[in-house]
Each structure stands twice: as structure tokens, then as C-alpha cells.
């Protein structure tokens, strides 16, 4: 386990380092928040002990920057007697715990144990969610590197994100990664495909309804916004949402309140909204199909997902990934692809993007030879 101690008092830094090193931990030190943040960016620490009052960058600013940049270490604030209120505020902003000065060895060791348990649970949770959601975003092209970089910067914030790109390009994976890498990852992640819900039902789906509010409303129903309270709501294909529903979504974003269909009672909700579309929303605004004020509310950050034809260098990696995934899920023996077969797939036009490629790989694994050949691609794909 690696631990970082940030404190402007050399005696405390050295004392903590000596004590924790004797306990078998790997310990590094920094004299202020600036140096600590620099070390945290370069290396991963399981736990960071950080003093609150320091020159250059104090503990509160360090914590804000660390959380904002997605540094997922357990941060333990070190507080003097007069700083308890400040320490409590730090807990609210994401610190794991705080310890009062003078430091007590038993208290420190208990805190480390608790933090270790939390880090372990967080890691297990992340792995499980990755399996459930299938969150892997495969690709080493410049476009994919840019998307990963954007997610890393944006996920830990509360900024709303609009994801654009053609159907099948992986917009929903970007949304899931934003949620999983955010501070809301232990809370619900709710998806709504706005294009798949009839216009007359979209408001009920999003905001819920009261019993008897319309003919088929036989009982009270909580909408997707309420279901996502504390977590993330992903509004896929938001360009297909009716203007009436858009107006209500805008109100929720502005006031953080909603009212169910058939009720005038306001319900407070805390939801981060991520939206996606395959349409040009600015063109839809010009046509009168989409509200400009809602667009500006949703597009604080815009992430554009490229079509597969724009990142064909990623196709060999995607083929390997889908081959492994499909073989594992179906129990089929794992097949390989000959180079000329991969080249032929790279040369193909992919109007259905990554989704189409996965279907093609599955088809070839079922119908193709033990080693997928160029002839297999010609027979079953081209």
C-alpha cells in the first residue's frame, strides 16, 4: 500500500513517514498542496494524509483539485483543534476522514484500515459494474484517446454532458464511463431511450404519474428522474423528445424540482443529466424542433464520438475484443482472424459503426472456419 503525507511541518511529515514505514507501508511526503498534487498526478496513492492549513495550496484547495481531477485516493484530512468545522466541510466535499492533532498512532492505524476496506470495496464495485455494464471503450486512435482524456477531466465534475455521434458508435459507453468514474457511481444509473417511447408517454416515463391521472394509471408511478435521484440520468436520442417534454426537462434542470403527471406537488431531485443524440441539434433548433435554452443547459461539455469509418485503425483491436467477449459468453472455442480477413474488414464501409462490426464478428465466429479467412469474409460479409 502506498501512502502520501502532505504537511508543511517537517517534523510531522518525517514522524508519520517513519511510523508508517515501520508498519510496512510505502510512504512519500510533500511539503504543501502544490507538491502533493503534482505527486498525485504522477503516481497512485491508496491513502493521502493532508494537513488543512498550509502555504501555497492549503488542504481544502488540494481536496477540491484532487476530486475535480478524478484522483481516487482516500484523502484523510489532518486538523488542528480550531479547524473541526473546516474538516467536516472537507468530509462533505469528498474527504474520507479527518484526524485531530496531536496525532495518535492507534487512531491513524484504524483510519488506514477503514480506508483500505473502502478502497477495496470501491475497486470491487468498479470491476463488477464494468462487467455488468460492459463499459470497455476499445481503441487507441487519436479520436479515442481524446474521448478518454475528456472523460477523465469531466467525470468527477457535476457538469452536464451532451454526447454526439452516429447510431452504433458507442455514445452509451461514454455515458456509462462518465457515471462510473464520477462520485455518483454508487448511486443509480438510469437510461432512457427517448426515441423508443411514444410521445404521449414520455412525460409519464420521465416525471412519473399519480394514480388515476389518466385512463391506464392504475397506481402511482415514479419517473426516471426520481429513480435516478442521487445518481445519473442518461437521456439517449434526446433530439427525438417532444417540445412539451423538453420544457419540463428544462424546468427540472433549472429548479431541481419536478411534478408528476396529475399532481401539482413539487418533488426535489438531485440528478446529473447526460444526454446523447445522432442529430444536429443546432439544425433542429433552426427548424423549431428543439429548444435552444435546453440545448445550452445540456451542452456544458460536448463529446463527439466518431463513426467507425473515421477510426479504422481501431478495427483489429475491436475484432480481438469482440472475439474474446462473444466466445466467453457463448462458450464457443476461440477462433482467430487471418491478416487478410482483418484487412478486408478494415476496408469495408461501416454504416452501422461498432454495433455492426460486433454483429459481423459474431456471424463469422458462428459460420466461419477455425481460422477466419478472407473467403469467409467474402462469403458472409461482403
CSV table of C-alpha atoms in Angstrom, one decimal:
chain,number,residue,atom,x,y,z
A,1,UNK,CA,0.0,0.0,0.0
A,2,UNK,CA,1.3,3.5,-0.9
A,3,UNK,CA,0.6,6.5,1.3
A,4,UNK,CA,1.3,10.2,0.7
A,5,UNK,CA,1.7,12.6,3.6
A,6,UNK,CA,1.2,16.3,2.9
A,7,UNK,CA,2.1,18.7,5.7
A,8,UNK,CA,4.1,21.9,5.9
A,9,UNK,CA,5.6,20.9,9.2
A,10,UNK,CA,8.7,18.8,8.6
A,11,UNK,CA,8.6,17.1,12.0
A,12,UNK,CA,5.1,15.8,11.4
A,13,UNK,CA,6.0,14.6,7.8
A,14,UNK,CA,9.1,12.8,9.0
A,15,UNK,CA,7.4,11.3,12.1
A,16,UNK,CA,4.4,10.0,10.1
A,17,UNK,CA,6.7,8.6,7.4
A,18,UNK,CA,8.9,6.8,10.0
A,19,UNK,CA,5.9,5.4,11.9
A,20,UNK,CA,4.0,4.2,8.8
A,21,UNK,CA,7.2,2.8,7.2
A,22,UNK,CA,7.8,0.7,10.3
A,23,UNK,CA,4.3,-0.7,9.9
A,24,UNK,CA,5.2,-1.9,6.4
A,25,UNK,CA,3.7,0.9,4.2
A,26,UNK,CA,5.4,2.7,1.4
A,27,UNK,CA,5.3,6.4,2.3
A,28,UNK,CA,6.2,9.6,0.4
A,29,UNK,CA,5.9,13.1,1.6
A,30,UNK,CA,5.2,16.6,0.3
A,31,UNK,CA,5.5,20.0,2.0
A,32,UNK,CA,2.3,21.6,0.6
A,33,UNK,CA,-0.7,21.0,-1.6
A,34,UNK,CA,1.1,22.0,-4.8
A,35,UNK,CA,3.8,19.4,-4.4
A,36,UNK,CA,1.2,16.9,-3.2
A,37,UNK,CA,-1.0,17.4,-6.2
A,38,UNK,CA,2.0,17.0,-8.5
A,39,UNK,CA,2.9,13.7,-6.9
A,40,UNK,CA,-0.7,12.5,-7.0
A,41,UNK,CA,-0.9,13.2,-10.7
A,42,UNK,CA,2.3,11.2,-11.4
A,43,UNK,CA,1.6,8.2,-9.2
A,44,UNK,CA,-1.3,6.5,-7.4
A,45,UNK,CA,-1.6,6.5,-3.6
A,46,UNK,CA,-4.1,4.4,-1.8
A,47,UNK,CA,-4.3,6.9,1.1
A,48,UNK,CA,-3.3,10.6,1.3
A,49,UNK,CA,-2.9,12.3,4.7
A,50,UNK,CA,-3.3,16.0,4.1
A,51,UNK,CA,-3.0,18.9,6.6
A,52,UNK,CA,-5.6,21.6,6.3
A,53,UNK,CA,-3.6,24.8,6.9
A,54,UNK,CA,-0.6,25.1,4.6
A,55,UNK,CA,1.1,27.8,2.5
A,56,UNK,CA,0.8,27.9,-1.3
A,57,UNK,CA,-2.1,25.5,-1.5
A,58,UNK,CA,-4.0,24.5,1.6
A,59,UNK,CA,-5.7,21.2,2.3
A,60,UNK,CA,-9.2,22.4,1.1
A,61,UNK,CA,-7.9,23.5,-2.2
A,62,UNK,CA,-5.9,20.3,-2.6
A,63,UNK,CA,-9.0,18.2,-1.9
A,64,UNK,CA,-11.1,20.2,-4.4
A,65,UNK,CA,-8.4,19.9,-7.1
A,66,UNK,CA,-7.9,16.2,-6.4
A,67,UNK,CA,-11.6,15.4,-6.5
A,68,UNK,CA,-12.1,17.5,-9.6
A,69,UNK,CA,-9.3,15.7,-11.4
A,70,UNK,CA,-10.6,12.3,-10.6
A,71,UNK,CA,-7.8,11.3,-8.2
A,72,UNK,CA,-9.4,8.4,-6.4
A,73,UNK,CA,-7.2,8.1,-3.3
A,74,UNK,CA,-8.8,8.1,0.1
A,75,UNK,CA,-7.9,11.6,1.5
A,76,UNK,CA,-7.7,11.9,5.2
A,77,UNK,CA,-7.6,15.5,6.5
A,78,UNK,CA,-5.3,16.4,9.4
A,79,UNK,CA,-6.9,19.1,11.5
A,80,UNK,CA,-5.8,21.3,14.4
A,81,UNK,CA,-8.3,21.9,17.3
A,82,UNK,CA,-9.7,25.1,15.7
A,83,UNK,CA,-10.3,23.5,12.3
A,84,UNK,CA,-13.0,21.0,13.1
A,85,UNK,CA,-15.8,22.8,11.2
A,86,UNK,CA,-13.5,23.1,8.2
A,87,UNK,CA,-12.7,19.4,8.4
A,88,UNK,CA,-16.3,18.5,8.5
A,89,UNK,CA,-16.9,20.6,5.3
A,90,UNK,CA,-14.0,18.6,3.7
A,91,UNK,CA,-15.8,15.4,4.5
A,92,UNK,CA,-18.8,16.7,2.7
A,93,UNK,CA,-16.6,17.5,-0.3
A,94,UNK,CA,-15.2,14.0,-0.6
A,95,UNK,CA,-12.6,13.5,2.1
A,96,UNK,CA,-12.6,10.1,3.7
A,97,UNK,CA,-12.0,11.1,7.3
A,98,UNK,CA,-10.1,13.6,9.5
A,99,UNK,CA,-7.7,13.3,12.4
A,100,UNK,CA,-7.1,15.9,15.0
A,101,UNK,CA,-3.6,17.0,16.1
A,102,UNK,CA,-1.7,15.9,18.1
A,103,UNK,CA,-1.7,12.7,16.1
A,104,UNK,CA,-2.4,9.4,17.8
A,105,UNK,CA,-0.8,6.2,16.3
A,106,UNK,CA,-3.8,3.9,17.1
A,107,UNK,CA,-6.2,6.4,15.5
A,108,UNK,CA,-4.0,6.6,12.4
A,109,UNK,CA,-3.8,2.8,12.0
A,110,UNK,CA,-7.6,2.4,12.5
A,111,UNK,CA,-8.2,5.1,9.8
A,112,UNK,CA,-5.8,3.3,7.5
A,113,UNK,CA,-7.6,0.0,8.0
A,114,UNK,CA,-11.0,1.6,7.3
A,115,UNK,CA,-9.7,3.4,4.3
A,116,UNK,CA,-8.2,0.2,3.0
A,117,UNK,CA,-11.5,-1.5,3.3
A,118,UNK,CA,-13.2,1.3,1.4
A,119,UNK,CA,-10.6,1.3,-1.4
A,120,UNK,CA,-11.0,-2.5,-1.7
A,121,UNK,CA,-14.8,-2.3,-1.9
A,122,UNK,CA,-14.6,0.6,-4.4
A,123,UNK,CA,-12.3,-1.4,-6.6
A,124,UNK,CA,-14.5,-4.5,-6.4
A,125,UNK,CA,-17.6,-2.3,-7.1
A,126,UNK,CA,-15.9,-0.8,-10.2
A,127,UNK,CA,-14.9,-4.2,-11.5
A,128,UNK,CA,-18.4,-5.6,-11.0
A,129,UNK,CA,-20.0,-2.6,-12.7
A,130,UNK,CA,-17.6,-2.9,-15.5
A,131,UNK,CA,-18.8,-6.5,-16.1
A,132,UNK,CA,-22.4,-5.6,-15.8
A,133,UNK,CA,-22.3,-2.5,-18.0
A,134,UNK,CA,-19.7,-3.8,-20.5
A,135,UNK,CA,-18.0,-0.4,-20.2
A,136,UNK,CA,-14.9,-1.1,-22.1
A,137,UNK,CA,-14.1,1.5,-24.7
A,138,UNK,CA,-11.7,-0.1,-27.1
A,139,UNK,CA,-9.4,1.8,-29.3
A,140,UNK,CA,-6.0,3.6,-29.5
A,141,UNK,CA,-6.8,6.0,-32.3
A,142,UNK,CA,-6.3,9.7,-31.6
A,143,UNK,CA,-10.0,10.2,-31.6
A,144,UNK,CA,-10.5,7.6,-28.8
A,145,UNK,CA,-7.5,8.9,-26.8
A,146,UNK,CA,-9.2,12.3,-26.9
A,147,UNK,CA,-12.5,10.9,-25.7
A,148,UNK,CA,-10.8,9.0,-22.8
A,149,UNK,CA,-9.0,12.3,-21.9
A,150,UNK,CA,-12.3,14.2,-21.9
A,151,UNK,CA,-14.0,11.6,-19.7
A,152,UNK,CA,-11.1,11.8,-17.3
A,153,UNK,CA,-11.5,15.5,-16.9
A,154,UNK,CA,-15.2,15.7,-16.9
A,155,UNK,CA,-16.4,12.6,-15.0
A,156,UNK,CA,-15.6,13.9,-11.5
A,157,UNK,CA,-17.4,17.2,-12.0
A,158,UNK,CA,-21.1,17.8,-12.0
A,159,UNK,CA,-21.1,19.3,-15.5
A,160,UNK,CA,-23.8,18.2,-17.9
A,161,UNK,CA,-22.6,16.5,-21.0
A,162,UNK,CA,-24.0,16.2,-24.5
A,163,UNK,CA,-22.7,13.2,-26.4
A,164,UNK,CA,-23.0,13.4,-30.2
A,165,UNK,CA,-22.3,10.8,-32.9
A,166,UNK,CA,-24.0,8.4,-35.3
A,167,UNK,CA,-26.0,5.4,-34.3
A,168,UNK,CA,-24.0,2.4,-33.1
A,169,UNK,CA,-20.8,4.5,-32.4
A,170,UNK,CA,-20.8,3.9,-28.7
A,171,UNK,CA,-22.4,7.0,-27.2
A,172,UNK,CA,-23.9,5.0,-24.4
A,173,UNK,CA,-20.5,3.6,-23.4
A,174,UNK,CA,-19.2,7.2,-23.0
A,175,UNK,CA,-22.2,8.0,-20.7
A,176,UNK,CA,-21.6,4.9,-18.6
A,177,UNK,CA,-18.0,5.7,-18.2
A,178,UNK,CA,-18.8,9.2,-17.1
A,179,UNK,CA,-21.1,7.8,-14.4
A,180,UNK,CA,-18.7,5.0,-13.3
A,181,UNK,CA,-15.8,7.5,-12.9
A,182,UNK,CA,-17.9,10.0,-11.1
A,183,UNK,CA,-18.6,10.5,-7.4
A,184,UNK,CA,-22.1,9.3,-8.1
A,185,UNK,CA,-21.0,5.8,-9.2
A,186,UNK,CA,-22.5,4.1,-6.1
A,187,UNK,CA,-25.9,5.6,-6.9
A,188,UNK,CA,-28.4,4.7,-9.7
A,189,UNK,CA,-27.6,5.0,-13.4
A,190,UNK,CA,-30.8,5.2,-15.4
A,191,UNK,CA,-31.1,5.1,-19.2
A,192,UNK,CA,-34.0,6.4,-21.2
A,193,UNK,CA,-34.2,6.0,-25.0
A,194,UNK,CA,-36.3,9.0,-25.9
A,195,UNK,CA,-36.8,7.7,-29.4
A,196,UNK,CA,-38.3,4.4,-28.2
A,197,UNK,CA,-41.1,5.9,-26.0
A,198,UNK,CA,-44.3,7.2,-27.6
A,199,UNK,CA,-44.7,10.9,-27.4
A,200,UNK,CA,-47.8,10.7,-25.2
A,201,UNK,CA,-46.0,8.5,-22.6
A,202,UNK,CA,-42.6,10.3,-22.4
A,203,UNK,CA,-43.7,12.7,-19.7
A,204,UNK,CA,-45.0,9.9,-17.5
A,205,UNK,CA,-41.8,7.9,-18.1
A,206,UNK,CA,-39.6,10.8,-17.1
A,207,UNK,CA,-41.5,12.5,-14.4
A,208,UNK,CA,-43.9,9.8,-13.1
A,209,UNK,CA,-47.7,10.0,-12.6
A,210,UNK,CA,-50.3,9.8,-9.9
A,211,UNK,CA,-52.9,7.1,-9.7
A,212,UNK,CA,-55.9,8.0,-11.8
A,213,UNK,CA,-54.1,10.8,-13.7
A,214,UNK,CA,-55.1,9.1,-17.0
A,215,UNK,CA,-57.1,6.0,-18.0
A,216,UNK,CA,-54.3,3.4,-17.6
A,217,UNK,CA,-52.8,5.0,-14.5
A,218,UNK,CA,-53.9,2.3,-12.1
A,219,UNK,CA,-51.2,3.1,-9.5
A,220,UNK,CA,-48.6,5.8,-8.7
A,221,UNK,CA,-45.5,5.6,-10.8
A,222,UNK,CA,-42.1,7.1,-10.1
A,223,UNK,CA,-40.5,8.5,-13.2
A,224,UNK,CA,-36.9,8.1,-14.4
A,225,UNK,CA,-35.8,11.4,-12.8
A,226,UNK,CA,-36.9,10.2,-9.4
A,227,UNK,CA,-35.4,6.7,-9.9
A,228,UNK,CA,-32.1,8.4,-10.7
A,229,UNK,CA,-32.1,10.6,-7.6
A,230,UNK,CA,-28.6,11.0,-6.4
A,231,UNK,CA,-27.2,9.4,-9.5
A,232,UNK,CA,-27.1,9.9,-13.3
A,233,UNK,CA,-29.9,10.0,-15.8
A,234,UNK,CA,-28.8,9.2,-19.4
A,235,UNK,CA,-31.3,10.7,-22.0
A,236,UNK,CA,-30.4,8.9,-25.2
A,237,UNK,CA,-31.6,10.3,-28.5
A,238,UNK,CA,-32.9,13.5,-26.8
A,239,UNK,CA,-33.3,15.0,-30.3
A,240,UNK,CA,-36.5,12.9,-30.6
A,241,UNK,CA,-38.1,14.3,-27.4
A,242,UNK,CA,-41.3,16.3,-27.8
A,243,UNK,CA,-41.2,20.1,-27.2
A,244,UNK,CA,-43.6,19.7,-24.2
A,245,UNK,CA,-41.3,17.2,-22.5
A,246,UNK,CA,-38.3,19.4,-23.3
A,247,UNK,CA,-39.9,22.2,-21.4
A,248,UNK,CA,-40.4,20.0,-18.3
A,249,UNK,CA,-36.8,18.7,-18.5
A,250,UNK,CA,-35.6,22.3,-18.7
A,251,UNK,CA,-37.6,23.1,-15.5
A,252,UNK,CA,-36.0,20.2,-13.7
A,253,UNK,CA,-32.5,21.3,-14.7
A,254,UNK,CA,-33.2,24.9,-13.7
A,255,UNK,CA,-35.0,24.3,-10.4
A,256,UNK,CA,-34.0,20.7,-9.5
A,257,UNK,CA,-37.7,20.0,-8.9
A,258,UNK,CA,-40.4,18.1,-10.8
A,259,UNK,CA,-44.1,17.3,-10.5
A,260,UNK,CA,-45.6,14.0,-11.5
A,261,UNK,CA,-48.4,13.9,-14.2
A,262,UNK,CA,-51.6,14.5,-12.4
A,263,UNK,CA,-50.0,16.3,-9.4
A,264,UNK,CA,-49.1,19.9,-8.6
A,265,UNK,CA,-46.8,18.9,-5.7
A,266,UNK,CA,-43.1,19.6,-6.3
A,267,UNK,CA,-40.5,16.9,-5.7
A,268,UNK,CA,-36.9,17.8,-5.3
A,269,UNK,CA,-34.4,15.7,-7.2
A,270,UNK,CA,-30.6,15.6,-7.4
A,271,UNK,CA,-29.7,14.2,-10.8
A,272,UNK,CA,-26.8,14.6,-13.1
A,273,UNK,CA,-28.1,14.6,-16.7
A,274,UNK,CA,-26.1,13.2,-19.6
A,275,UNK,CA,-27.8,13.4,-23.0
A,276,UNK,CA,-26.9,12.0,-26.4
A,277,UNK,CA,-28.1,12.5,-29.9
A,278,UNK,CA,-27.4,11.4,-33.5
A,279,UNK,CA,-29.0,14.6,-34.8
A,280,UNK,CA,-27.6,18.1,-35.4
A,281,UNK,CA,-29.4,19.9,-32.6
A,282,UNK,CA,-28.5,23.3,-33.9
A,283,UNK,CA,-30.2,22.5,-37.2
A,284,UNK,CA,-33.2,21.1,-35.1
A,285,UNK,CA,-33.3,24.4,-33.2
A,286,UNK,CA,-33.4,26.3,-36.5
A,287,UNK,CA,-36.4,24.1,-37.6
A,288,UNK,CA,-38.2,24.8,-34.3
A,289,UNK,CA,-37.9,21.1,-33.2
A,290,UNK,CA,-35.6,21.7,-30.3
A,291,UNK,CA,-35.4,24.3,-27.6
A,292,UNK,CA,-32.3,26.5,-27.7
A,293,UNK,CA,-32.4,27.1,-24.0
A,294,UNK,CA,-32.4,23.4,-23.3
A,295,UNK,CA,-29.6,22.9,-25.7
A,296,UNK,CA,-27.4,25.3,-23.8
A,297,UNK,CA,-28.3,23.7,-20.5
A,298,UNK,CA,-27.3,20.3,-21.8
A,299,UNK,CA,-24.2,21.2,-23.7
A,300,UNK,CA,-21.9,22.5,-21.0
A,301,UNK,CA,-19.5,19.8,-22.3
A,302,UNK,CA,-19.8,18.3,-25.7
A,303,UNK,CA,-18.1,14.9,-26.5
A,304,UNK,CA,-18.2,13.8,-30.1
A,305,UNK,CA,-18.0,10.1,-30.8
A,306,UNK,CA,-16.6,9.4,-34.3
A,307,UNK,CA,-18.0,6.9,-36.8
A,308,UNK,CA,-16.1,3.7,-37.1
A,309,UNK,CA,-15.1,4.7,-40.6
A,310,UNK,CA,-13.2,7.6,-39.0
A,311,UNK,CA,-11.1,5.3,-36.8
A,312,UNK,CA,-10.5,2.2,-38.8
A,313,UNK,CA,-7.1,1.7,-37.1
A,314,UNK,CA,-9.1,0.5,-34.1
A,315,UNK,CA,-10.9,-2.3,-36.0
A,316,UNK,CA,-8.2,-5.0,-35.3
A,317,UNK,CA,-8.5,-4.2,-31.6
A,318,UNK,CA,-12.2,-4.3,-31.7
A,319,UNK,CA,-12.2,-7.6,-33.6
A,320,UNK,CA,-10.0,-9.2,-30.9
A,321,UNK,CA,-12.2,-7.7,-28.1
A,322,UNK,CA,-15.5,-8.9,-29.6
A,323,UNK,CA,-14.0,-12.4,-30.4
A,324,UNK,CA,-13.0,-12.8,-26.8
A,325,UNK,CA,-16.3,-11.4,-25.4
A,326,UNK,CA,-18.5,-13.5,-27.7
A,327,UNK,CA,-16.5,-16.7,-27.2
A,328,UNK,CA,-16.6,-16.3,-23.5
A,329,UNK,CA,-20.4,-15.5,-23.4
A,330,UNK,CA,-21.4,-18.3,-25.8
A,331,UNK,CA,-18.9,-21.0,-24.8
A,332,UNK,CA,-17.6,-21.3,-28.3
A,333,UNK,CA,-14.0,-22.2,-28.8
A,334,UNK,CA,-12.0,-19.0,-29.6
A,335,UNK,CA,-11.2,-18.5,-33.3
A,336,UNK,CA,-8.5,-16.3,-34.8
A,337,UNK,CA,-8.7,-14.0,-37.8
A,338,UNK,CA,-6.2,-14.1,-40.7
A,339,UNK,CA,-4.5,-10.8,-41.5
A,340,UNK,CA,-6.1,-10.6,-44.9
A,341,UNK,CA,-9.5,-11.1,-43.3
A,342,UNK,CA,-8.9,-8.3,-40.9
A,343,UNK,CA,-7.7,-6.1,-43.7
A,344,UNK,CA,-10.8,-6.8,-45.7
A,345,UNK,CA,-12.9,-5.8,-42.7
A,346,UNK,CA,-10.9,-2.6,-42.3
A,347,UNK,CA,-11.5,-1.7,-46.0
A,348,UNK,CA,-15.3,-2.2,-45.6
A,349,UNK,CA,-17.6,0.8,-45.1
A,350,UNK,CA,-19.3,0.6,-41.7
A,351,UNK,CA,-22.6,2.4,-41.9
A,352,UNK,CA,-23.7,0.7,-38.7
A,353,UNK,CA,-20.5,1.5,-36.9
A,354,UNK,CA,-19.2,-0.5,-33.9
A,355,UNK,CA,-22.6,-2.2,-33.4
A,356,UNK,CA,-22.5,-3.5,-36.9
A,357,UNK,CA,-18.9,-4.7,-36.5
A,358,UNK,CA,-19.8,-6.7,-33.4
A,359,UNK,CA,-22.7,-8.4,-35.3
A,360,UNK,CA,-20.3,-9.3,-38.2
A,361,UNK,CA,-17.7,-10.7,-35.8
A,362,UNK,CA,-20.4,-12.9,-34.2
A,363,UNK,CA,-21.6,-14.1,-37.6
A,364,UNK,CA,-18.1,-15.0,-38.7
A,365,UNK,CA,-17.4,-16.9,-35.4
A,366,UNK,CA,-20.5,-19.0,-36.0
A,367,UNK,CA,-20.2,-19.6,-39.7
A,368,UNK,CA,-16.5,-19.3,-40.4
A,369,UNK,CA,-13.6,-21.7,-40.3
A,370,UNK,CA,-11.5,-22.3,-37.2
A,371,UNK,CA,-9.3,-19.5,-38.6
A,372,UNK,CA,-11.4,-16.8,-40.2
A,373,UNK,CA,-10.2,-16.4,-43.7
A,374,UNK,CA,-10.7,-13.8,-46.4
A,375,UNK,CA,-13.0,-16.2,-48.2
A,376,UNK,CA,-15.2,-16.4,-45.1
A,377,UNK,CA,-15.4,-12.6,-45.1
A,378,UNK,CA,-16.4,-12.6,-48.8
A,379,UNK,CA,-19.0,-15.3,-48.3
A,380,UNK,CA,-20.7,-13.9,-45.2
A,381,UNK,CA,-20.0,-10.2,-45.1
A,382,UNK,CA,-19.0,-8.5,-48.3
